[in-house]
XYZ file of C-alpha atoms in Angstrom:
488
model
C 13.376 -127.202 -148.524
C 15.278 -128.799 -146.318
C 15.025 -133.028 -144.797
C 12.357 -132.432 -141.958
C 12.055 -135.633 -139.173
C 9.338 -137.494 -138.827
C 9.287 -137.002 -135.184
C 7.415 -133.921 -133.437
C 9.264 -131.700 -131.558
C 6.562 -129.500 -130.693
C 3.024 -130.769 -129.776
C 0.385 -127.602 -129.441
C -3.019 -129.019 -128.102
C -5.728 -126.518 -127.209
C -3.726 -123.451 -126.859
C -5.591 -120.599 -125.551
C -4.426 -117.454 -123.569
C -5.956 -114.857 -121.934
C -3.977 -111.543 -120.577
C -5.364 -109.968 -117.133
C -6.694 -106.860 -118.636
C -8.113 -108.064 -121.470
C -12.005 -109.755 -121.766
C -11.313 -111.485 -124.943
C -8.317 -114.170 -125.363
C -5.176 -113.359 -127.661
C -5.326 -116.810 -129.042
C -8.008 -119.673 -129.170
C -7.898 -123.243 -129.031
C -4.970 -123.594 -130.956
C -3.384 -126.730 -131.903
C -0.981 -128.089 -134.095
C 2.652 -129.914 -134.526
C 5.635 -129.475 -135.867
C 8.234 -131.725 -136.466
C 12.267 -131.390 -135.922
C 14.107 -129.782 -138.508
C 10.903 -128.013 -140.315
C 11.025 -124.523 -141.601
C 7.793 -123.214 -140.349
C 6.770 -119.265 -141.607
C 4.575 -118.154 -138.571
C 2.117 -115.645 -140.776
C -0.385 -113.034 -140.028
C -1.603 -109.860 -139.142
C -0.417 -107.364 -136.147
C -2.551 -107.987 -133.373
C -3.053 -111.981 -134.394
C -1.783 -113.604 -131.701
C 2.153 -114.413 -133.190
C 3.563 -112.580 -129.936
C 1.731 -114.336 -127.601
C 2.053 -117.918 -129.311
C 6.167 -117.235 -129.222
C 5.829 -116.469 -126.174
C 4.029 -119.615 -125.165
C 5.943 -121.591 -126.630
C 9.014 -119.985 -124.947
C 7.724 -120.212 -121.834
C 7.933 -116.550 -120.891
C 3.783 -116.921 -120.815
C 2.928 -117.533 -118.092
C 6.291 -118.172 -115.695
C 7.713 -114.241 -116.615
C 4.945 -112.543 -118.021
C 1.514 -112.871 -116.456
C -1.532 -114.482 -118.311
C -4.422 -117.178 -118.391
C -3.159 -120.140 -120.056
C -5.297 -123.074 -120.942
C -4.551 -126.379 -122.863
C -1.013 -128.107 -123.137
C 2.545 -127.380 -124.772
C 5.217 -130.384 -125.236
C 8.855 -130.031 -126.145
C 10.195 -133.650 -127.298
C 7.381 -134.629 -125.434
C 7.874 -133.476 -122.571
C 5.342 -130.537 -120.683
C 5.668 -128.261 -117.583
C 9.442 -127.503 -118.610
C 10.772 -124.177 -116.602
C 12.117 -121.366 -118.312
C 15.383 -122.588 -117.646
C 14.869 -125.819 -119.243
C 13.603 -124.126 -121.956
C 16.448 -121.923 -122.626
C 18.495 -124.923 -123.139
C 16.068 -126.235 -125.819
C 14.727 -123.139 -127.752
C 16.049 -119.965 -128.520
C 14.252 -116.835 -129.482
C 15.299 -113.262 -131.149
C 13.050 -110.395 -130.481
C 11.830 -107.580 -133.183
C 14.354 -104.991 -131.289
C 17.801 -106.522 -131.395
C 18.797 -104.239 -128.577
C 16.414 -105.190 -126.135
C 18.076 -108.445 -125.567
C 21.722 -107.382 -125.750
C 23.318 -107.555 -122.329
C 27.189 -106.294 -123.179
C 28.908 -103.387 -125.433
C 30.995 -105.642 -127.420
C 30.177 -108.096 -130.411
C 31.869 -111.044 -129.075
C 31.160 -110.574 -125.445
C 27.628 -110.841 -126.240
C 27.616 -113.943 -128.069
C 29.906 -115.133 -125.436
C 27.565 -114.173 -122.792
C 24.856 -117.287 -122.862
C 27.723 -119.843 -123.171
C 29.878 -118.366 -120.177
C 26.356 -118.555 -117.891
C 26.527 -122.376 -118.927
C 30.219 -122.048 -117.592
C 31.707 -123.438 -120.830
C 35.881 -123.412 -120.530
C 37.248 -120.597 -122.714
C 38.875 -122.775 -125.477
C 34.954 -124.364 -126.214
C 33.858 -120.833 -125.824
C 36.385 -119.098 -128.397
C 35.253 -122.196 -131.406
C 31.570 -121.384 -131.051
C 31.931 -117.843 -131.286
C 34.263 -118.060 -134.353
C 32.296 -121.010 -135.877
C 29.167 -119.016 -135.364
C 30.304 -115.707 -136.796
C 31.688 -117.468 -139.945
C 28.440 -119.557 -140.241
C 26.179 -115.926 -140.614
C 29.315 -114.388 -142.602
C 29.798 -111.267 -140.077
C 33.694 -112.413 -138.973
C 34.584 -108.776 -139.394
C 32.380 -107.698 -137.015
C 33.877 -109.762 -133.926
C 35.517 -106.752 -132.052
C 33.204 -103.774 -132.974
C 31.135 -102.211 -129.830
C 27.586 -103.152 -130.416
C 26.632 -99.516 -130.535
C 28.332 -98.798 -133.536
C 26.667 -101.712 -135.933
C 24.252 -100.988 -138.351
C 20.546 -102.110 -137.882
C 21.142 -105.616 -140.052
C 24.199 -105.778 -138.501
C 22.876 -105.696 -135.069
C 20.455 -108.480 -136.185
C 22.848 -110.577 -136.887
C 24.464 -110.629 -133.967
C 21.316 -111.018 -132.195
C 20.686 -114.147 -133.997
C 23.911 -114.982 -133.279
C 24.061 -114.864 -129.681
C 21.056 -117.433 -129.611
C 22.639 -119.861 -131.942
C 25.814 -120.195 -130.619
C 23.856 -121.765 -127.837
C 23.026 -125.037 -130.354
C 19.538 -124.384 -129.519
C 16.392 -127.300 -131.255
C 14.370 -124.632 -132.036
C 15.495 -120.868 -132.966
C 12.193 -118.521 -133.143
C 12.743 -115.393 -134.841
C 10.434 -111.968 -134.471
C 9.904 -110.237 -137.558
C 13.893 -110.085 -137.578
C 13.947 -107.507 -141.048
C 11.399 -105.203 -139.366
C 13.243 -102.191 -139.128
C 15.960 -102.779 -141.965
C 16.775 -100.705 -144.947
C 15.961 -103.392 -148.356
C 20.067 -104.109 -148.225
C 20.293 -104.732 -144.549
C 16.935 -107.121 -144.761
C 18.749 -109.161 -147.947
C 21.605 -109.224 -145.765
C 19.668 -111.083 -142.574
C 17.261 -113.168 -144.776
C 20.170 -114.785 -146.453
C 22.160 -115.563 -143.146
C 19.219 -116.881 -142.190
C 19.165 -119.079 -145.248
C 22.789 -119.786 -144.543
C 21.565 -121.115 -141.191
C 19.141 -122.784 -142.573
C 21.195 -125.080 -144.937
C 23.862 -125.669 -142.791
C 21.383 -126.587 -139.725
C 18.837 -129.590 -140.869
C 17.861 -130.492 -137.421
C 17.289 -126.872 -136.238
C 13.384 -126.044 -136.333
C 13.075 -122.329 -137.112
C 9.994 -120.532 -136.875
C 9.523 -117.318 -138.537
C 7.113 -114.771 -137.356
C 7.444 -112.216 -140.434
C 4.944 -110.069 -142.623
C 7.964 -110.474 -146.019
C 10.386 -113.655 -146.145
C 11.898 -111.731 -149.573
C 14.058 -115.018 -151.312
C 13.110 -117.453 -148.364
C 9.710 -118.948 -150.061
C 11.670 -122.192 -151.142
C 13.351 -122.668 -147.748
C 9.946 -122.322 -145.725
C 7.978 -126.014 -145.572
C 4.893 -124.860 -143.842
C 2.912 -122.389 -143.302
C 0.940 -121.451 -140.191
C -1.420 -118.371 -140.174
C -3.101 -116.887 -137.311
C -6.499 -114.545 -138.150
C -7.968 -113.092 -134.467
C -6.300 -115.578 -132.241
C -7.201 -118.669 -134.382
C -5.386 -120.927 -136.209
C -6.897 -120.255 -139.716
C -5.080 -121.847 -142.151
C -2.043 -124.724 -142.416
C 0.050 -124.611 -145.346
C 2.047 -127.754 -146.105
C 4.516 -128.476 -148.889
C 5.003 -124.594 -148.762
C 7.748 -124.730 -150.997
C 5.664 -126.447 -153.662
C 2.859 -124.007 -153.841
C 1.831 -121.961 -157.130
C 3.567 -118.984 -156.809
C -0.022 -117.488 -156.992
C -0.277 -118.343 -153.557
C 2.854 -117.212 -152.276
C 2.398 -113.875 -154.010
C -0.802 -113.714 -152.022
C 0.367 -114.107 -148.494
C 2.986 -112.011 -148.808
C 1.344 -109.158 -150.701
C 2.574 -105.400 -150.137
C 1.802 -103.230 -152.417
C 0.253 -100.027 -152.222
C -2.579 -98.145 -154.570
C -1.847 -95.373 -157.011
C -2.712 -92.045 -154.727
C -3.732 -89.128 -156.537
C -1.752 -86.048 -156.427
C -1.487 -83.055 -158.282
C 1.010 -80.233 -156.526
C 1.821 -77.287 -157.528
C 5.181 -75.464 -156.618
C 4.767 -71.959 -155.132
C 8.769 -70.904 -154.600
C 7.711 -70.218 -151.070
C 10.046 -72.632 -148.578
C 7.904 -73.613 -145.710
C 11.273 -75.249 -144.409
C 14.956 -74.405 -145.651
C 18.284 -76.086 -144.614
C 21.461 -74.447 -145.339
C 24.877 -75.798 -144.887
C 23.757 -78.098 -142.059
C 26.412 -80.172 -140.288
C 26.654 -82.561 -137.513
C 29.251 -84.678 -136.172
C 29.725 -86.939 -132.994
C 33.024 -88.287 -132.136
C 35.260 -88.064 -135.097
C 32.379 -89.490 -137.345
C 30.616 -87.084 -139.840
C 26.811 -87.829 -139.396
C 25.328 -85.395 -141.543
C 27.591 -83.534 -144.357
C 26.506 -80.080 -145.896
C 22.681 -80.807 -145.728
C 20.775 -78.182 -148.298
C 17.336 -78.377 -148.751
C 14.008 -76.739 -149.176
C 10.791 -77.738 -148.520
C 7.110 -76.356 -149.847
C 3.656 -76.270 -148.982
C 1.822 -79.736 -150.021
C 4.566 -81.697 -150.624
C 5.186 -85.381 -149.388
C 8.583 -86.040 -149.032
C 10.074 -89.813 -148.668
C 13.589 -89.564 -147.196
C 15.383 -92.777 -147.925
C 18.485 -93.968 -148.193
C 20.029 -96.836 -145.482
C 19.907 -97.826 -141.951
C 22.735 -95.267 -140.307
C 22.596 -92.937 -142.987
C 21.380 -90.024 -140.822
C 18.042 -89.796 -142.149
C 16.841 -89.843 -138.156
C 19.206 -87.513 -137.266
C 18.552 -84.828 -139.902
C 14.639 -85.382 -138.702
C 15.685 -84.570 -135.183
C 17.560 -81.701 -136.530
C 14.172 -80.256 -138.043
C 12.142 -80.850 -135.054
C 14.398 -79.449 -132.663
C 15.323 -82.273 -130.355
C 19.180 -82.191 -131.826
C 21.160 -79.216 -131.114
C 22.306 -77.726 -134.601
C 26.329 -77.506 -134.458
C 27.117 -75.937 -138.362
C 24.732 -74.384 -140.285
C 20.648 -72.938 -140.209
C 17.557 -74.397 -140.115
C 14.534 -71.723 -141.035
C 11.252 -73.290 -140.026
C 8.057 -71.255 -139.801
C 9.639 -67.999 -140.405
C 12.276 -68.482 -137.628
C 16.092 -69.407 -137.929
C 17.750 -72.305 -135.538
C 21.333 -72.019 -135.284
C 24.378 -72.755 -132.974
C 23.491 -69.610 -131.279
C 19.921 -69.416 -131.508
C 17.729 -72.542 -130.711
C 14.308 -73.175 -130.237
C 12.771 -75.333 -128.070
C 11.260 -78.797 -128.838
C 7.927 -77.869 -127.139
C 7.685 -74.620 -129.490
C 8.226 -75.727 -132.935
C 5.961 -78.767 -131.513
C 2.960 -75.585 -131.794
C 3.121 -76.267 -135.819
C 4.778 -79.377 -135.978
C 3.975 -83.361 -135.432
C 6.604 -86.080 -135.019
C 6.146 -89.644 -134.850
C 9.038 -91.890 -133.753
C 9.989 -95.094 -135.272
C 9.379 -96.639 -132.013
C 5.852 -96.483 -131.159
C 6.824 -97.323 -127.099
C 8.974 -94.876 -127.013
C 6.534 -91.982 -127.512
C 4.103 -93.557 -124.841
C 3.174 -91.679 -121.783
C 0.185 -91.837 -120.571
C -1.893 -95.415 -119.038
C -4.726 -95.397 -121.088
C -5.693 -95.197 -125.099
C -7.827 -92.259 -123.852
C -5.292 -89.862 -122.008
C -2.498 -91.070 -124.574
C -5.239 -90.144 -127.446
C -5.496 -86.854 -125.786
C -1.375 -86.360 -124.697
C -1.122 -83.559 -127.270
C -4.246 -82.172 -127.493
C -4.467 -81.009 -124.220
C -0.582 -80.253 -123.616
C -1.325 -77.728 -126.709
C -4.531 -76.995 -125.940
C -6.383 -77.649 -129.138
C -7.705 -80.458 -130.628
C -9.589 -81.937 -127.924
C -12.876 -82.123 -129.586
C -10.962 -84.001 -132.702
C -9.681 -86.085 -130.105
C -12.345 -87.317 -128.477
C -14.352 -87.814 -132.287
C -11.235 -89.868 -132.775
C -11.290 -91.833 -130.081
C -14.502 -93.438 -130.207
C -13.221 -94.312 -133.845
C -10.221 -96.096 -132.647
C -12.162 -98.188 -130.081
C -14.925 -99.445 -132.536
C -11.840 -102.080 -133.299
C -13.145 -103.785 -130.052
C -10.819 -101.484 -127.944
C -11.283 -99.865 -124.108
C -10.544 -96.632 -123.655
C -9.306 -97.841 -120.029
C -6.522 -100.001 -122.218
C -3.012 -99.555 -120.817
C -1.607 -98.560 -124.908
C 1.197 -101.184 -123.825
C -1.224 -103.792 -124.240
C -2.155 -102.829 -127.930
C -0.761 -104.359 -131.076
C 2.063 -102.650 -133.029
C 0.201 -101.505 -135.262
C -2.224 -99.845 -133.079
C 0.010 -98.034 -131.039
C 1.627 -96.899 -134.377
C -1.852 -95.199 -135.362
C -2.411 -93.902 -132.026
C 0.899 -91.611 -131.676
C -0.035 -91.080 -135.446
C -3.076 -89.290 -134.103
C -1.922 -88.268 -130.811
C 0.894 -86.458 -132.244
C -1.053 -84.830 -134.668
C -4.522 -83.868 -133.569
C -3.349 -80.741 -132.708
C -3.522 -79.670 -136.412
C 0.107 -78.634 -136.857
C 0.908 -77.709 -140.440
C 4.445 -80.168 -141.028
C 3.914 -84.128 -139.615
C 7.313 -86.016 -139.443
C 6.759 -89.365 -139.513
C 10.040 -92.096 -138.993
C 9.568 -95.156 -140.190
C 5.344 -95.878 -140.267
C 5.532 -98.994 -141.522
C 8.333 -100.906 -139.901
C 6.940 -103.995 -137.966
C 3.517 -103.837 -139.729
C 1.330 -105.934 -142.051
C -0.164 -104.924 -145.049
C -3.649 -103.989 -143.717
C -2.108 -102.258 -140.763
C 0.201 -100.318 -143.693
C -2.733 -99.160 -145.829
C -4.693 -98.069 -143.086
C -1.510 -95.600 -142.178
C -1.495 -94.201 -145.262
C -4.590 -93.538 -145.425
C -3.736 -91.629 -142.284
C -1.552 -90.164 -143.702
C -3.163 -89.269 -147.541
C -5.723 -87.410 -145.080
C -3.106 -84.913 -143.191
C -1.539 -84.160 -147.367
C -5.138 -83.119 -148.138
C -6.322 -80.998 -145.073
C -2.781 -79.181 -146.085
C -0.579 -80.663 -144.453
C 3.536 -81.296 -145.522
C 4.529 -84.652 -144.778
C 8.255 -85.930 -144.092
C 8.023 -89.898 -143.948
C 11.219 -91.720 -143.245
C 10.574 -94.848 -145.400
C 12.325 -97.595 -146.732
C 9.171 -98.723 -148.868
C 10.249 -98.519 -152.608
C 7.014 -98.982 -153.756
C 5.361 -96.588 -151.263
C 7.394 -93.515 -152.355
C 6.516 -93.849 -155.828
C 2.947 -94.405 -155.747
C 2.460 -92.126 -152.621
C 4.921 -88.994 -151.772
C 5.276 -85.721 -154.154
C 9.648 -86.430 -154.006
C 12.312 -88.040 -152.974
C 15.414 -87.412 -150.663
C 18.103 -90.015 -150.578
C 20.384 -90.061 -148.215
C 24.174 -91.691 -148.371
C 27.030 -91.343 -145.658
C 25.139 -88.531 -144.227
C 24.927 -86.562 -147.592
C 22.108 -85.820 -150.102
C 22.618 -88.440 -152.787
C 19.432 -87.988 -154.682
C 16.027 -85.202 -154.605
C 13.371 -85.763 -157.158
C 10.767 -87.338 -158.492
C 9.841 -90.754 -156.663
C 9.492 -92.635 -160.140
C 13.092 -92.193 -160.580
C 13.963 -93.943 -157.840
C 14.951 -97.610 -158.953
C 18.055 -98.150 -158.544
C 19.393 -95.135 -156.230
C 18.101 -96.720 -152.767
């Protein structure tokens, strides 16, 4: 807990939003204060209205991005501020680190606010040294952005935005994508921040705040767009409570496999290296009918890369990769758009497997580039849109977690026999999670083999068959899930 002010810094009064394409509003007569120096957890579920609000409050709705904006927002009392003026007062870091980065190097970027504000070099040097001490990431000063690991790149995003001595620093689901050592890593410089900044007002939009509980004073949850519950004293509450909101936990799922020495998928001696670093390092491993594999192990570990590797879409450089009775090698590849016949992928990304302008044709992307699974399709789709969807919906426009489930089913409707899946549950809440794996329970028993990049601890044991963990681009572990503590 830290020594809040007694004076508002921002006033909410009858908040609502509406976005062009859209009937119903993203938020509803919201209002609400909060005062300077508070540590408010912004809670609830994808598709709640957290995005928008930050937004709001940011000013990017309505002056950058377009939208229907009724009642009033004041910063230290003041309302009708510019984006510019709101810059200088509040700072925010997205969900995707890089989609705010504007150089290559760590210290340009942090740099980069403060030289637009035409600070003189010397003032510019302190901050970024003060700053980089302050989230304990000195070492990373000179390192091109590329090369940091997902926590690492977080913490240079929240960087760049408090070097700029912003009131208020808003922070988007900021452990996300993060291996469980990379999201201990951001959640206590955030902590750090938090201690050494009393008059900064953070507000955290987050599904888990791990060890944060007893920093957070208050608690403001969104359900459909409306404010549904206020939290004060957050700190103080039974732990009953706490436990409650941040629930994620998964049921006990049912499975009884049977090995049948017959390797759908076998990797032998598989190598891969860019630069002079060694991404993946003598990769063996073979994979059965019915079997759920969880491949773990930490952000930049390769487990991406090795998934590419399976699916085609990296070119193999040392070693073989036998998949459906065929061999990929140096010499002998196979395209992407073949071994797609028999097999699903699912990026990590949901907006980066997007291509189509509506929740229909997206539904339908595979189907009909494979020509099968139409019929499924279209059964599927009038499922998807009794959740108050159109079918005329640009999938931009839909939650995270919907446009996770719908390149779950678009990439998969086609009935292929292995469904790689990277990272399901990254950036969802714990109804959006469940409903995934029930998704994905469903493909296991229609006979389907399932690779799922996780980091969920707690998901691998109750839910996948075995486990792969992955270290400096080698196997470190494969067995059984309930082994696991400990090795991630």
């Amino acid at each position: 807990m830290r020594s809040a002010s007694n004076d508002d810094i921002i006033e909410v009064e009858d908040l609502s939003v509406r976005y062009p394409s859209r009937d119903e509003y993203s938020i509803k007569d919201l209002s609400f204060n909060i005062k300077k120096g508070e540590f408010v957890w912004l809670s609830g579920d994808s598709a709640s209205g957290k995005s928008t609000l930050m937004n709001c409050l940011c000013g990017f709705i309505p002056q950058i991005i377009p939208a229907e904006v009724e009642g009033n927002i004041r910063l230290n009392g003041r309302s009708e501020l510019n984006t510019l003026e709101l810059a200088r007062e509040i700072s925010m870091v997205h969900q995707d680190p890089e989609t705010q980065f504007c150089t290559e190097i760590v210290e340009d970027e942090i740099a980069f606010g403060l030289e637009n504000r035409r600070l003189s070099r010397r003032k510019i040097d302190k901050r970024v040294k003060t700053t980089l001490e302050d989230l304990n990431c000195s070492e990373l000063r000179h390192r091109e952005l590329h090369t940091l690991s997902g926590g690492e790149k977080q913490k240079i995003a929240i960087a760049s935005m408090l070097v700029l001595n912003p009131k208020v620093l808003i922070l988007d689901e900021p452990t996300a994508n993060l291996d469980p050592v990379s999201m201990d890593e951001v959640l206590q410089a955030i902590e750090n921040v938090s201690r050494k900044s009393e008059e900064l007002t953070i507000i955290l939009a987050e599904h888990r705040i791990g060890g944060l509980e007893d920093q957070v004073d208050r608690v403001l949850r969104l359900e459909g767009g409306r404010l549904k519950k206020i939290i004060d004293d957050f700190y103080r509450s039974p732990s009953k409570v706490k436990k409650r909101l941040a629930d994620y936990s998964y049921p006990d799922y049912e499975r009884n496999v049977k090995r049948r020495k017959k390797p759908i998928l076998r990797i032998d001696g598989l190598n891969y290296r860019v630069g002079g670093n060694h991404i993946l390092k003598d990769i063996d491993l073979e994979i059965e009918q019915n079997e759920i594999i969880a491949l773990m192990g930490r952000n930049g570990c390769g487990k991406t890369t090795l998934i590419k590797h399976i699916a085609g879409l990296s070119e193999i450089q040392e070693g073989t990769i036998r998949i459906f009775g065929k061999d990929m090698t140096p010499s002998n590849k196979i395209p992407p758009w073949e071994l797609g016949k028999q097999l699903g992928y699912v990026f990590q990304n949901p907006n980066h497997q997007i291509f189509e302008n509506t929740v229909e044709s997206e539904m339908l992307f595979g189907p009909k580039n494979f020509g099968k699974g139409v019929k499924k399709g279209e059964d599927r789709l009038r499922k998807f849109m009794k959740e108050g969807l159109d079918k005329g919906t640009h999938p931009h426009n839909l939650s995270f977690g919907q446009k996770r489930r719908l390149n779950t089913y678009s990439s998969s409707l086609h009935d292929p026999s292995l469904i790689i899946v990277d990272e399901p549950f990254s950036g969802q809440d714990h109804k959006n999670a469940l409903m995934i794996a029930d998704i994905l329970d469903e493909f296991w028993r229609r006979g389907k083999i399932l690779i799922i990049v996780t980091h969920e601890l707690d998901f691998a044991k109750r839910f996948c068959t075995r486990a792969v963990v992955m270290k400096e681009g080698k196997m470190a572990y494969d067995g059984d899930p309930g082994r696991l503590e400990g090795i991630t």
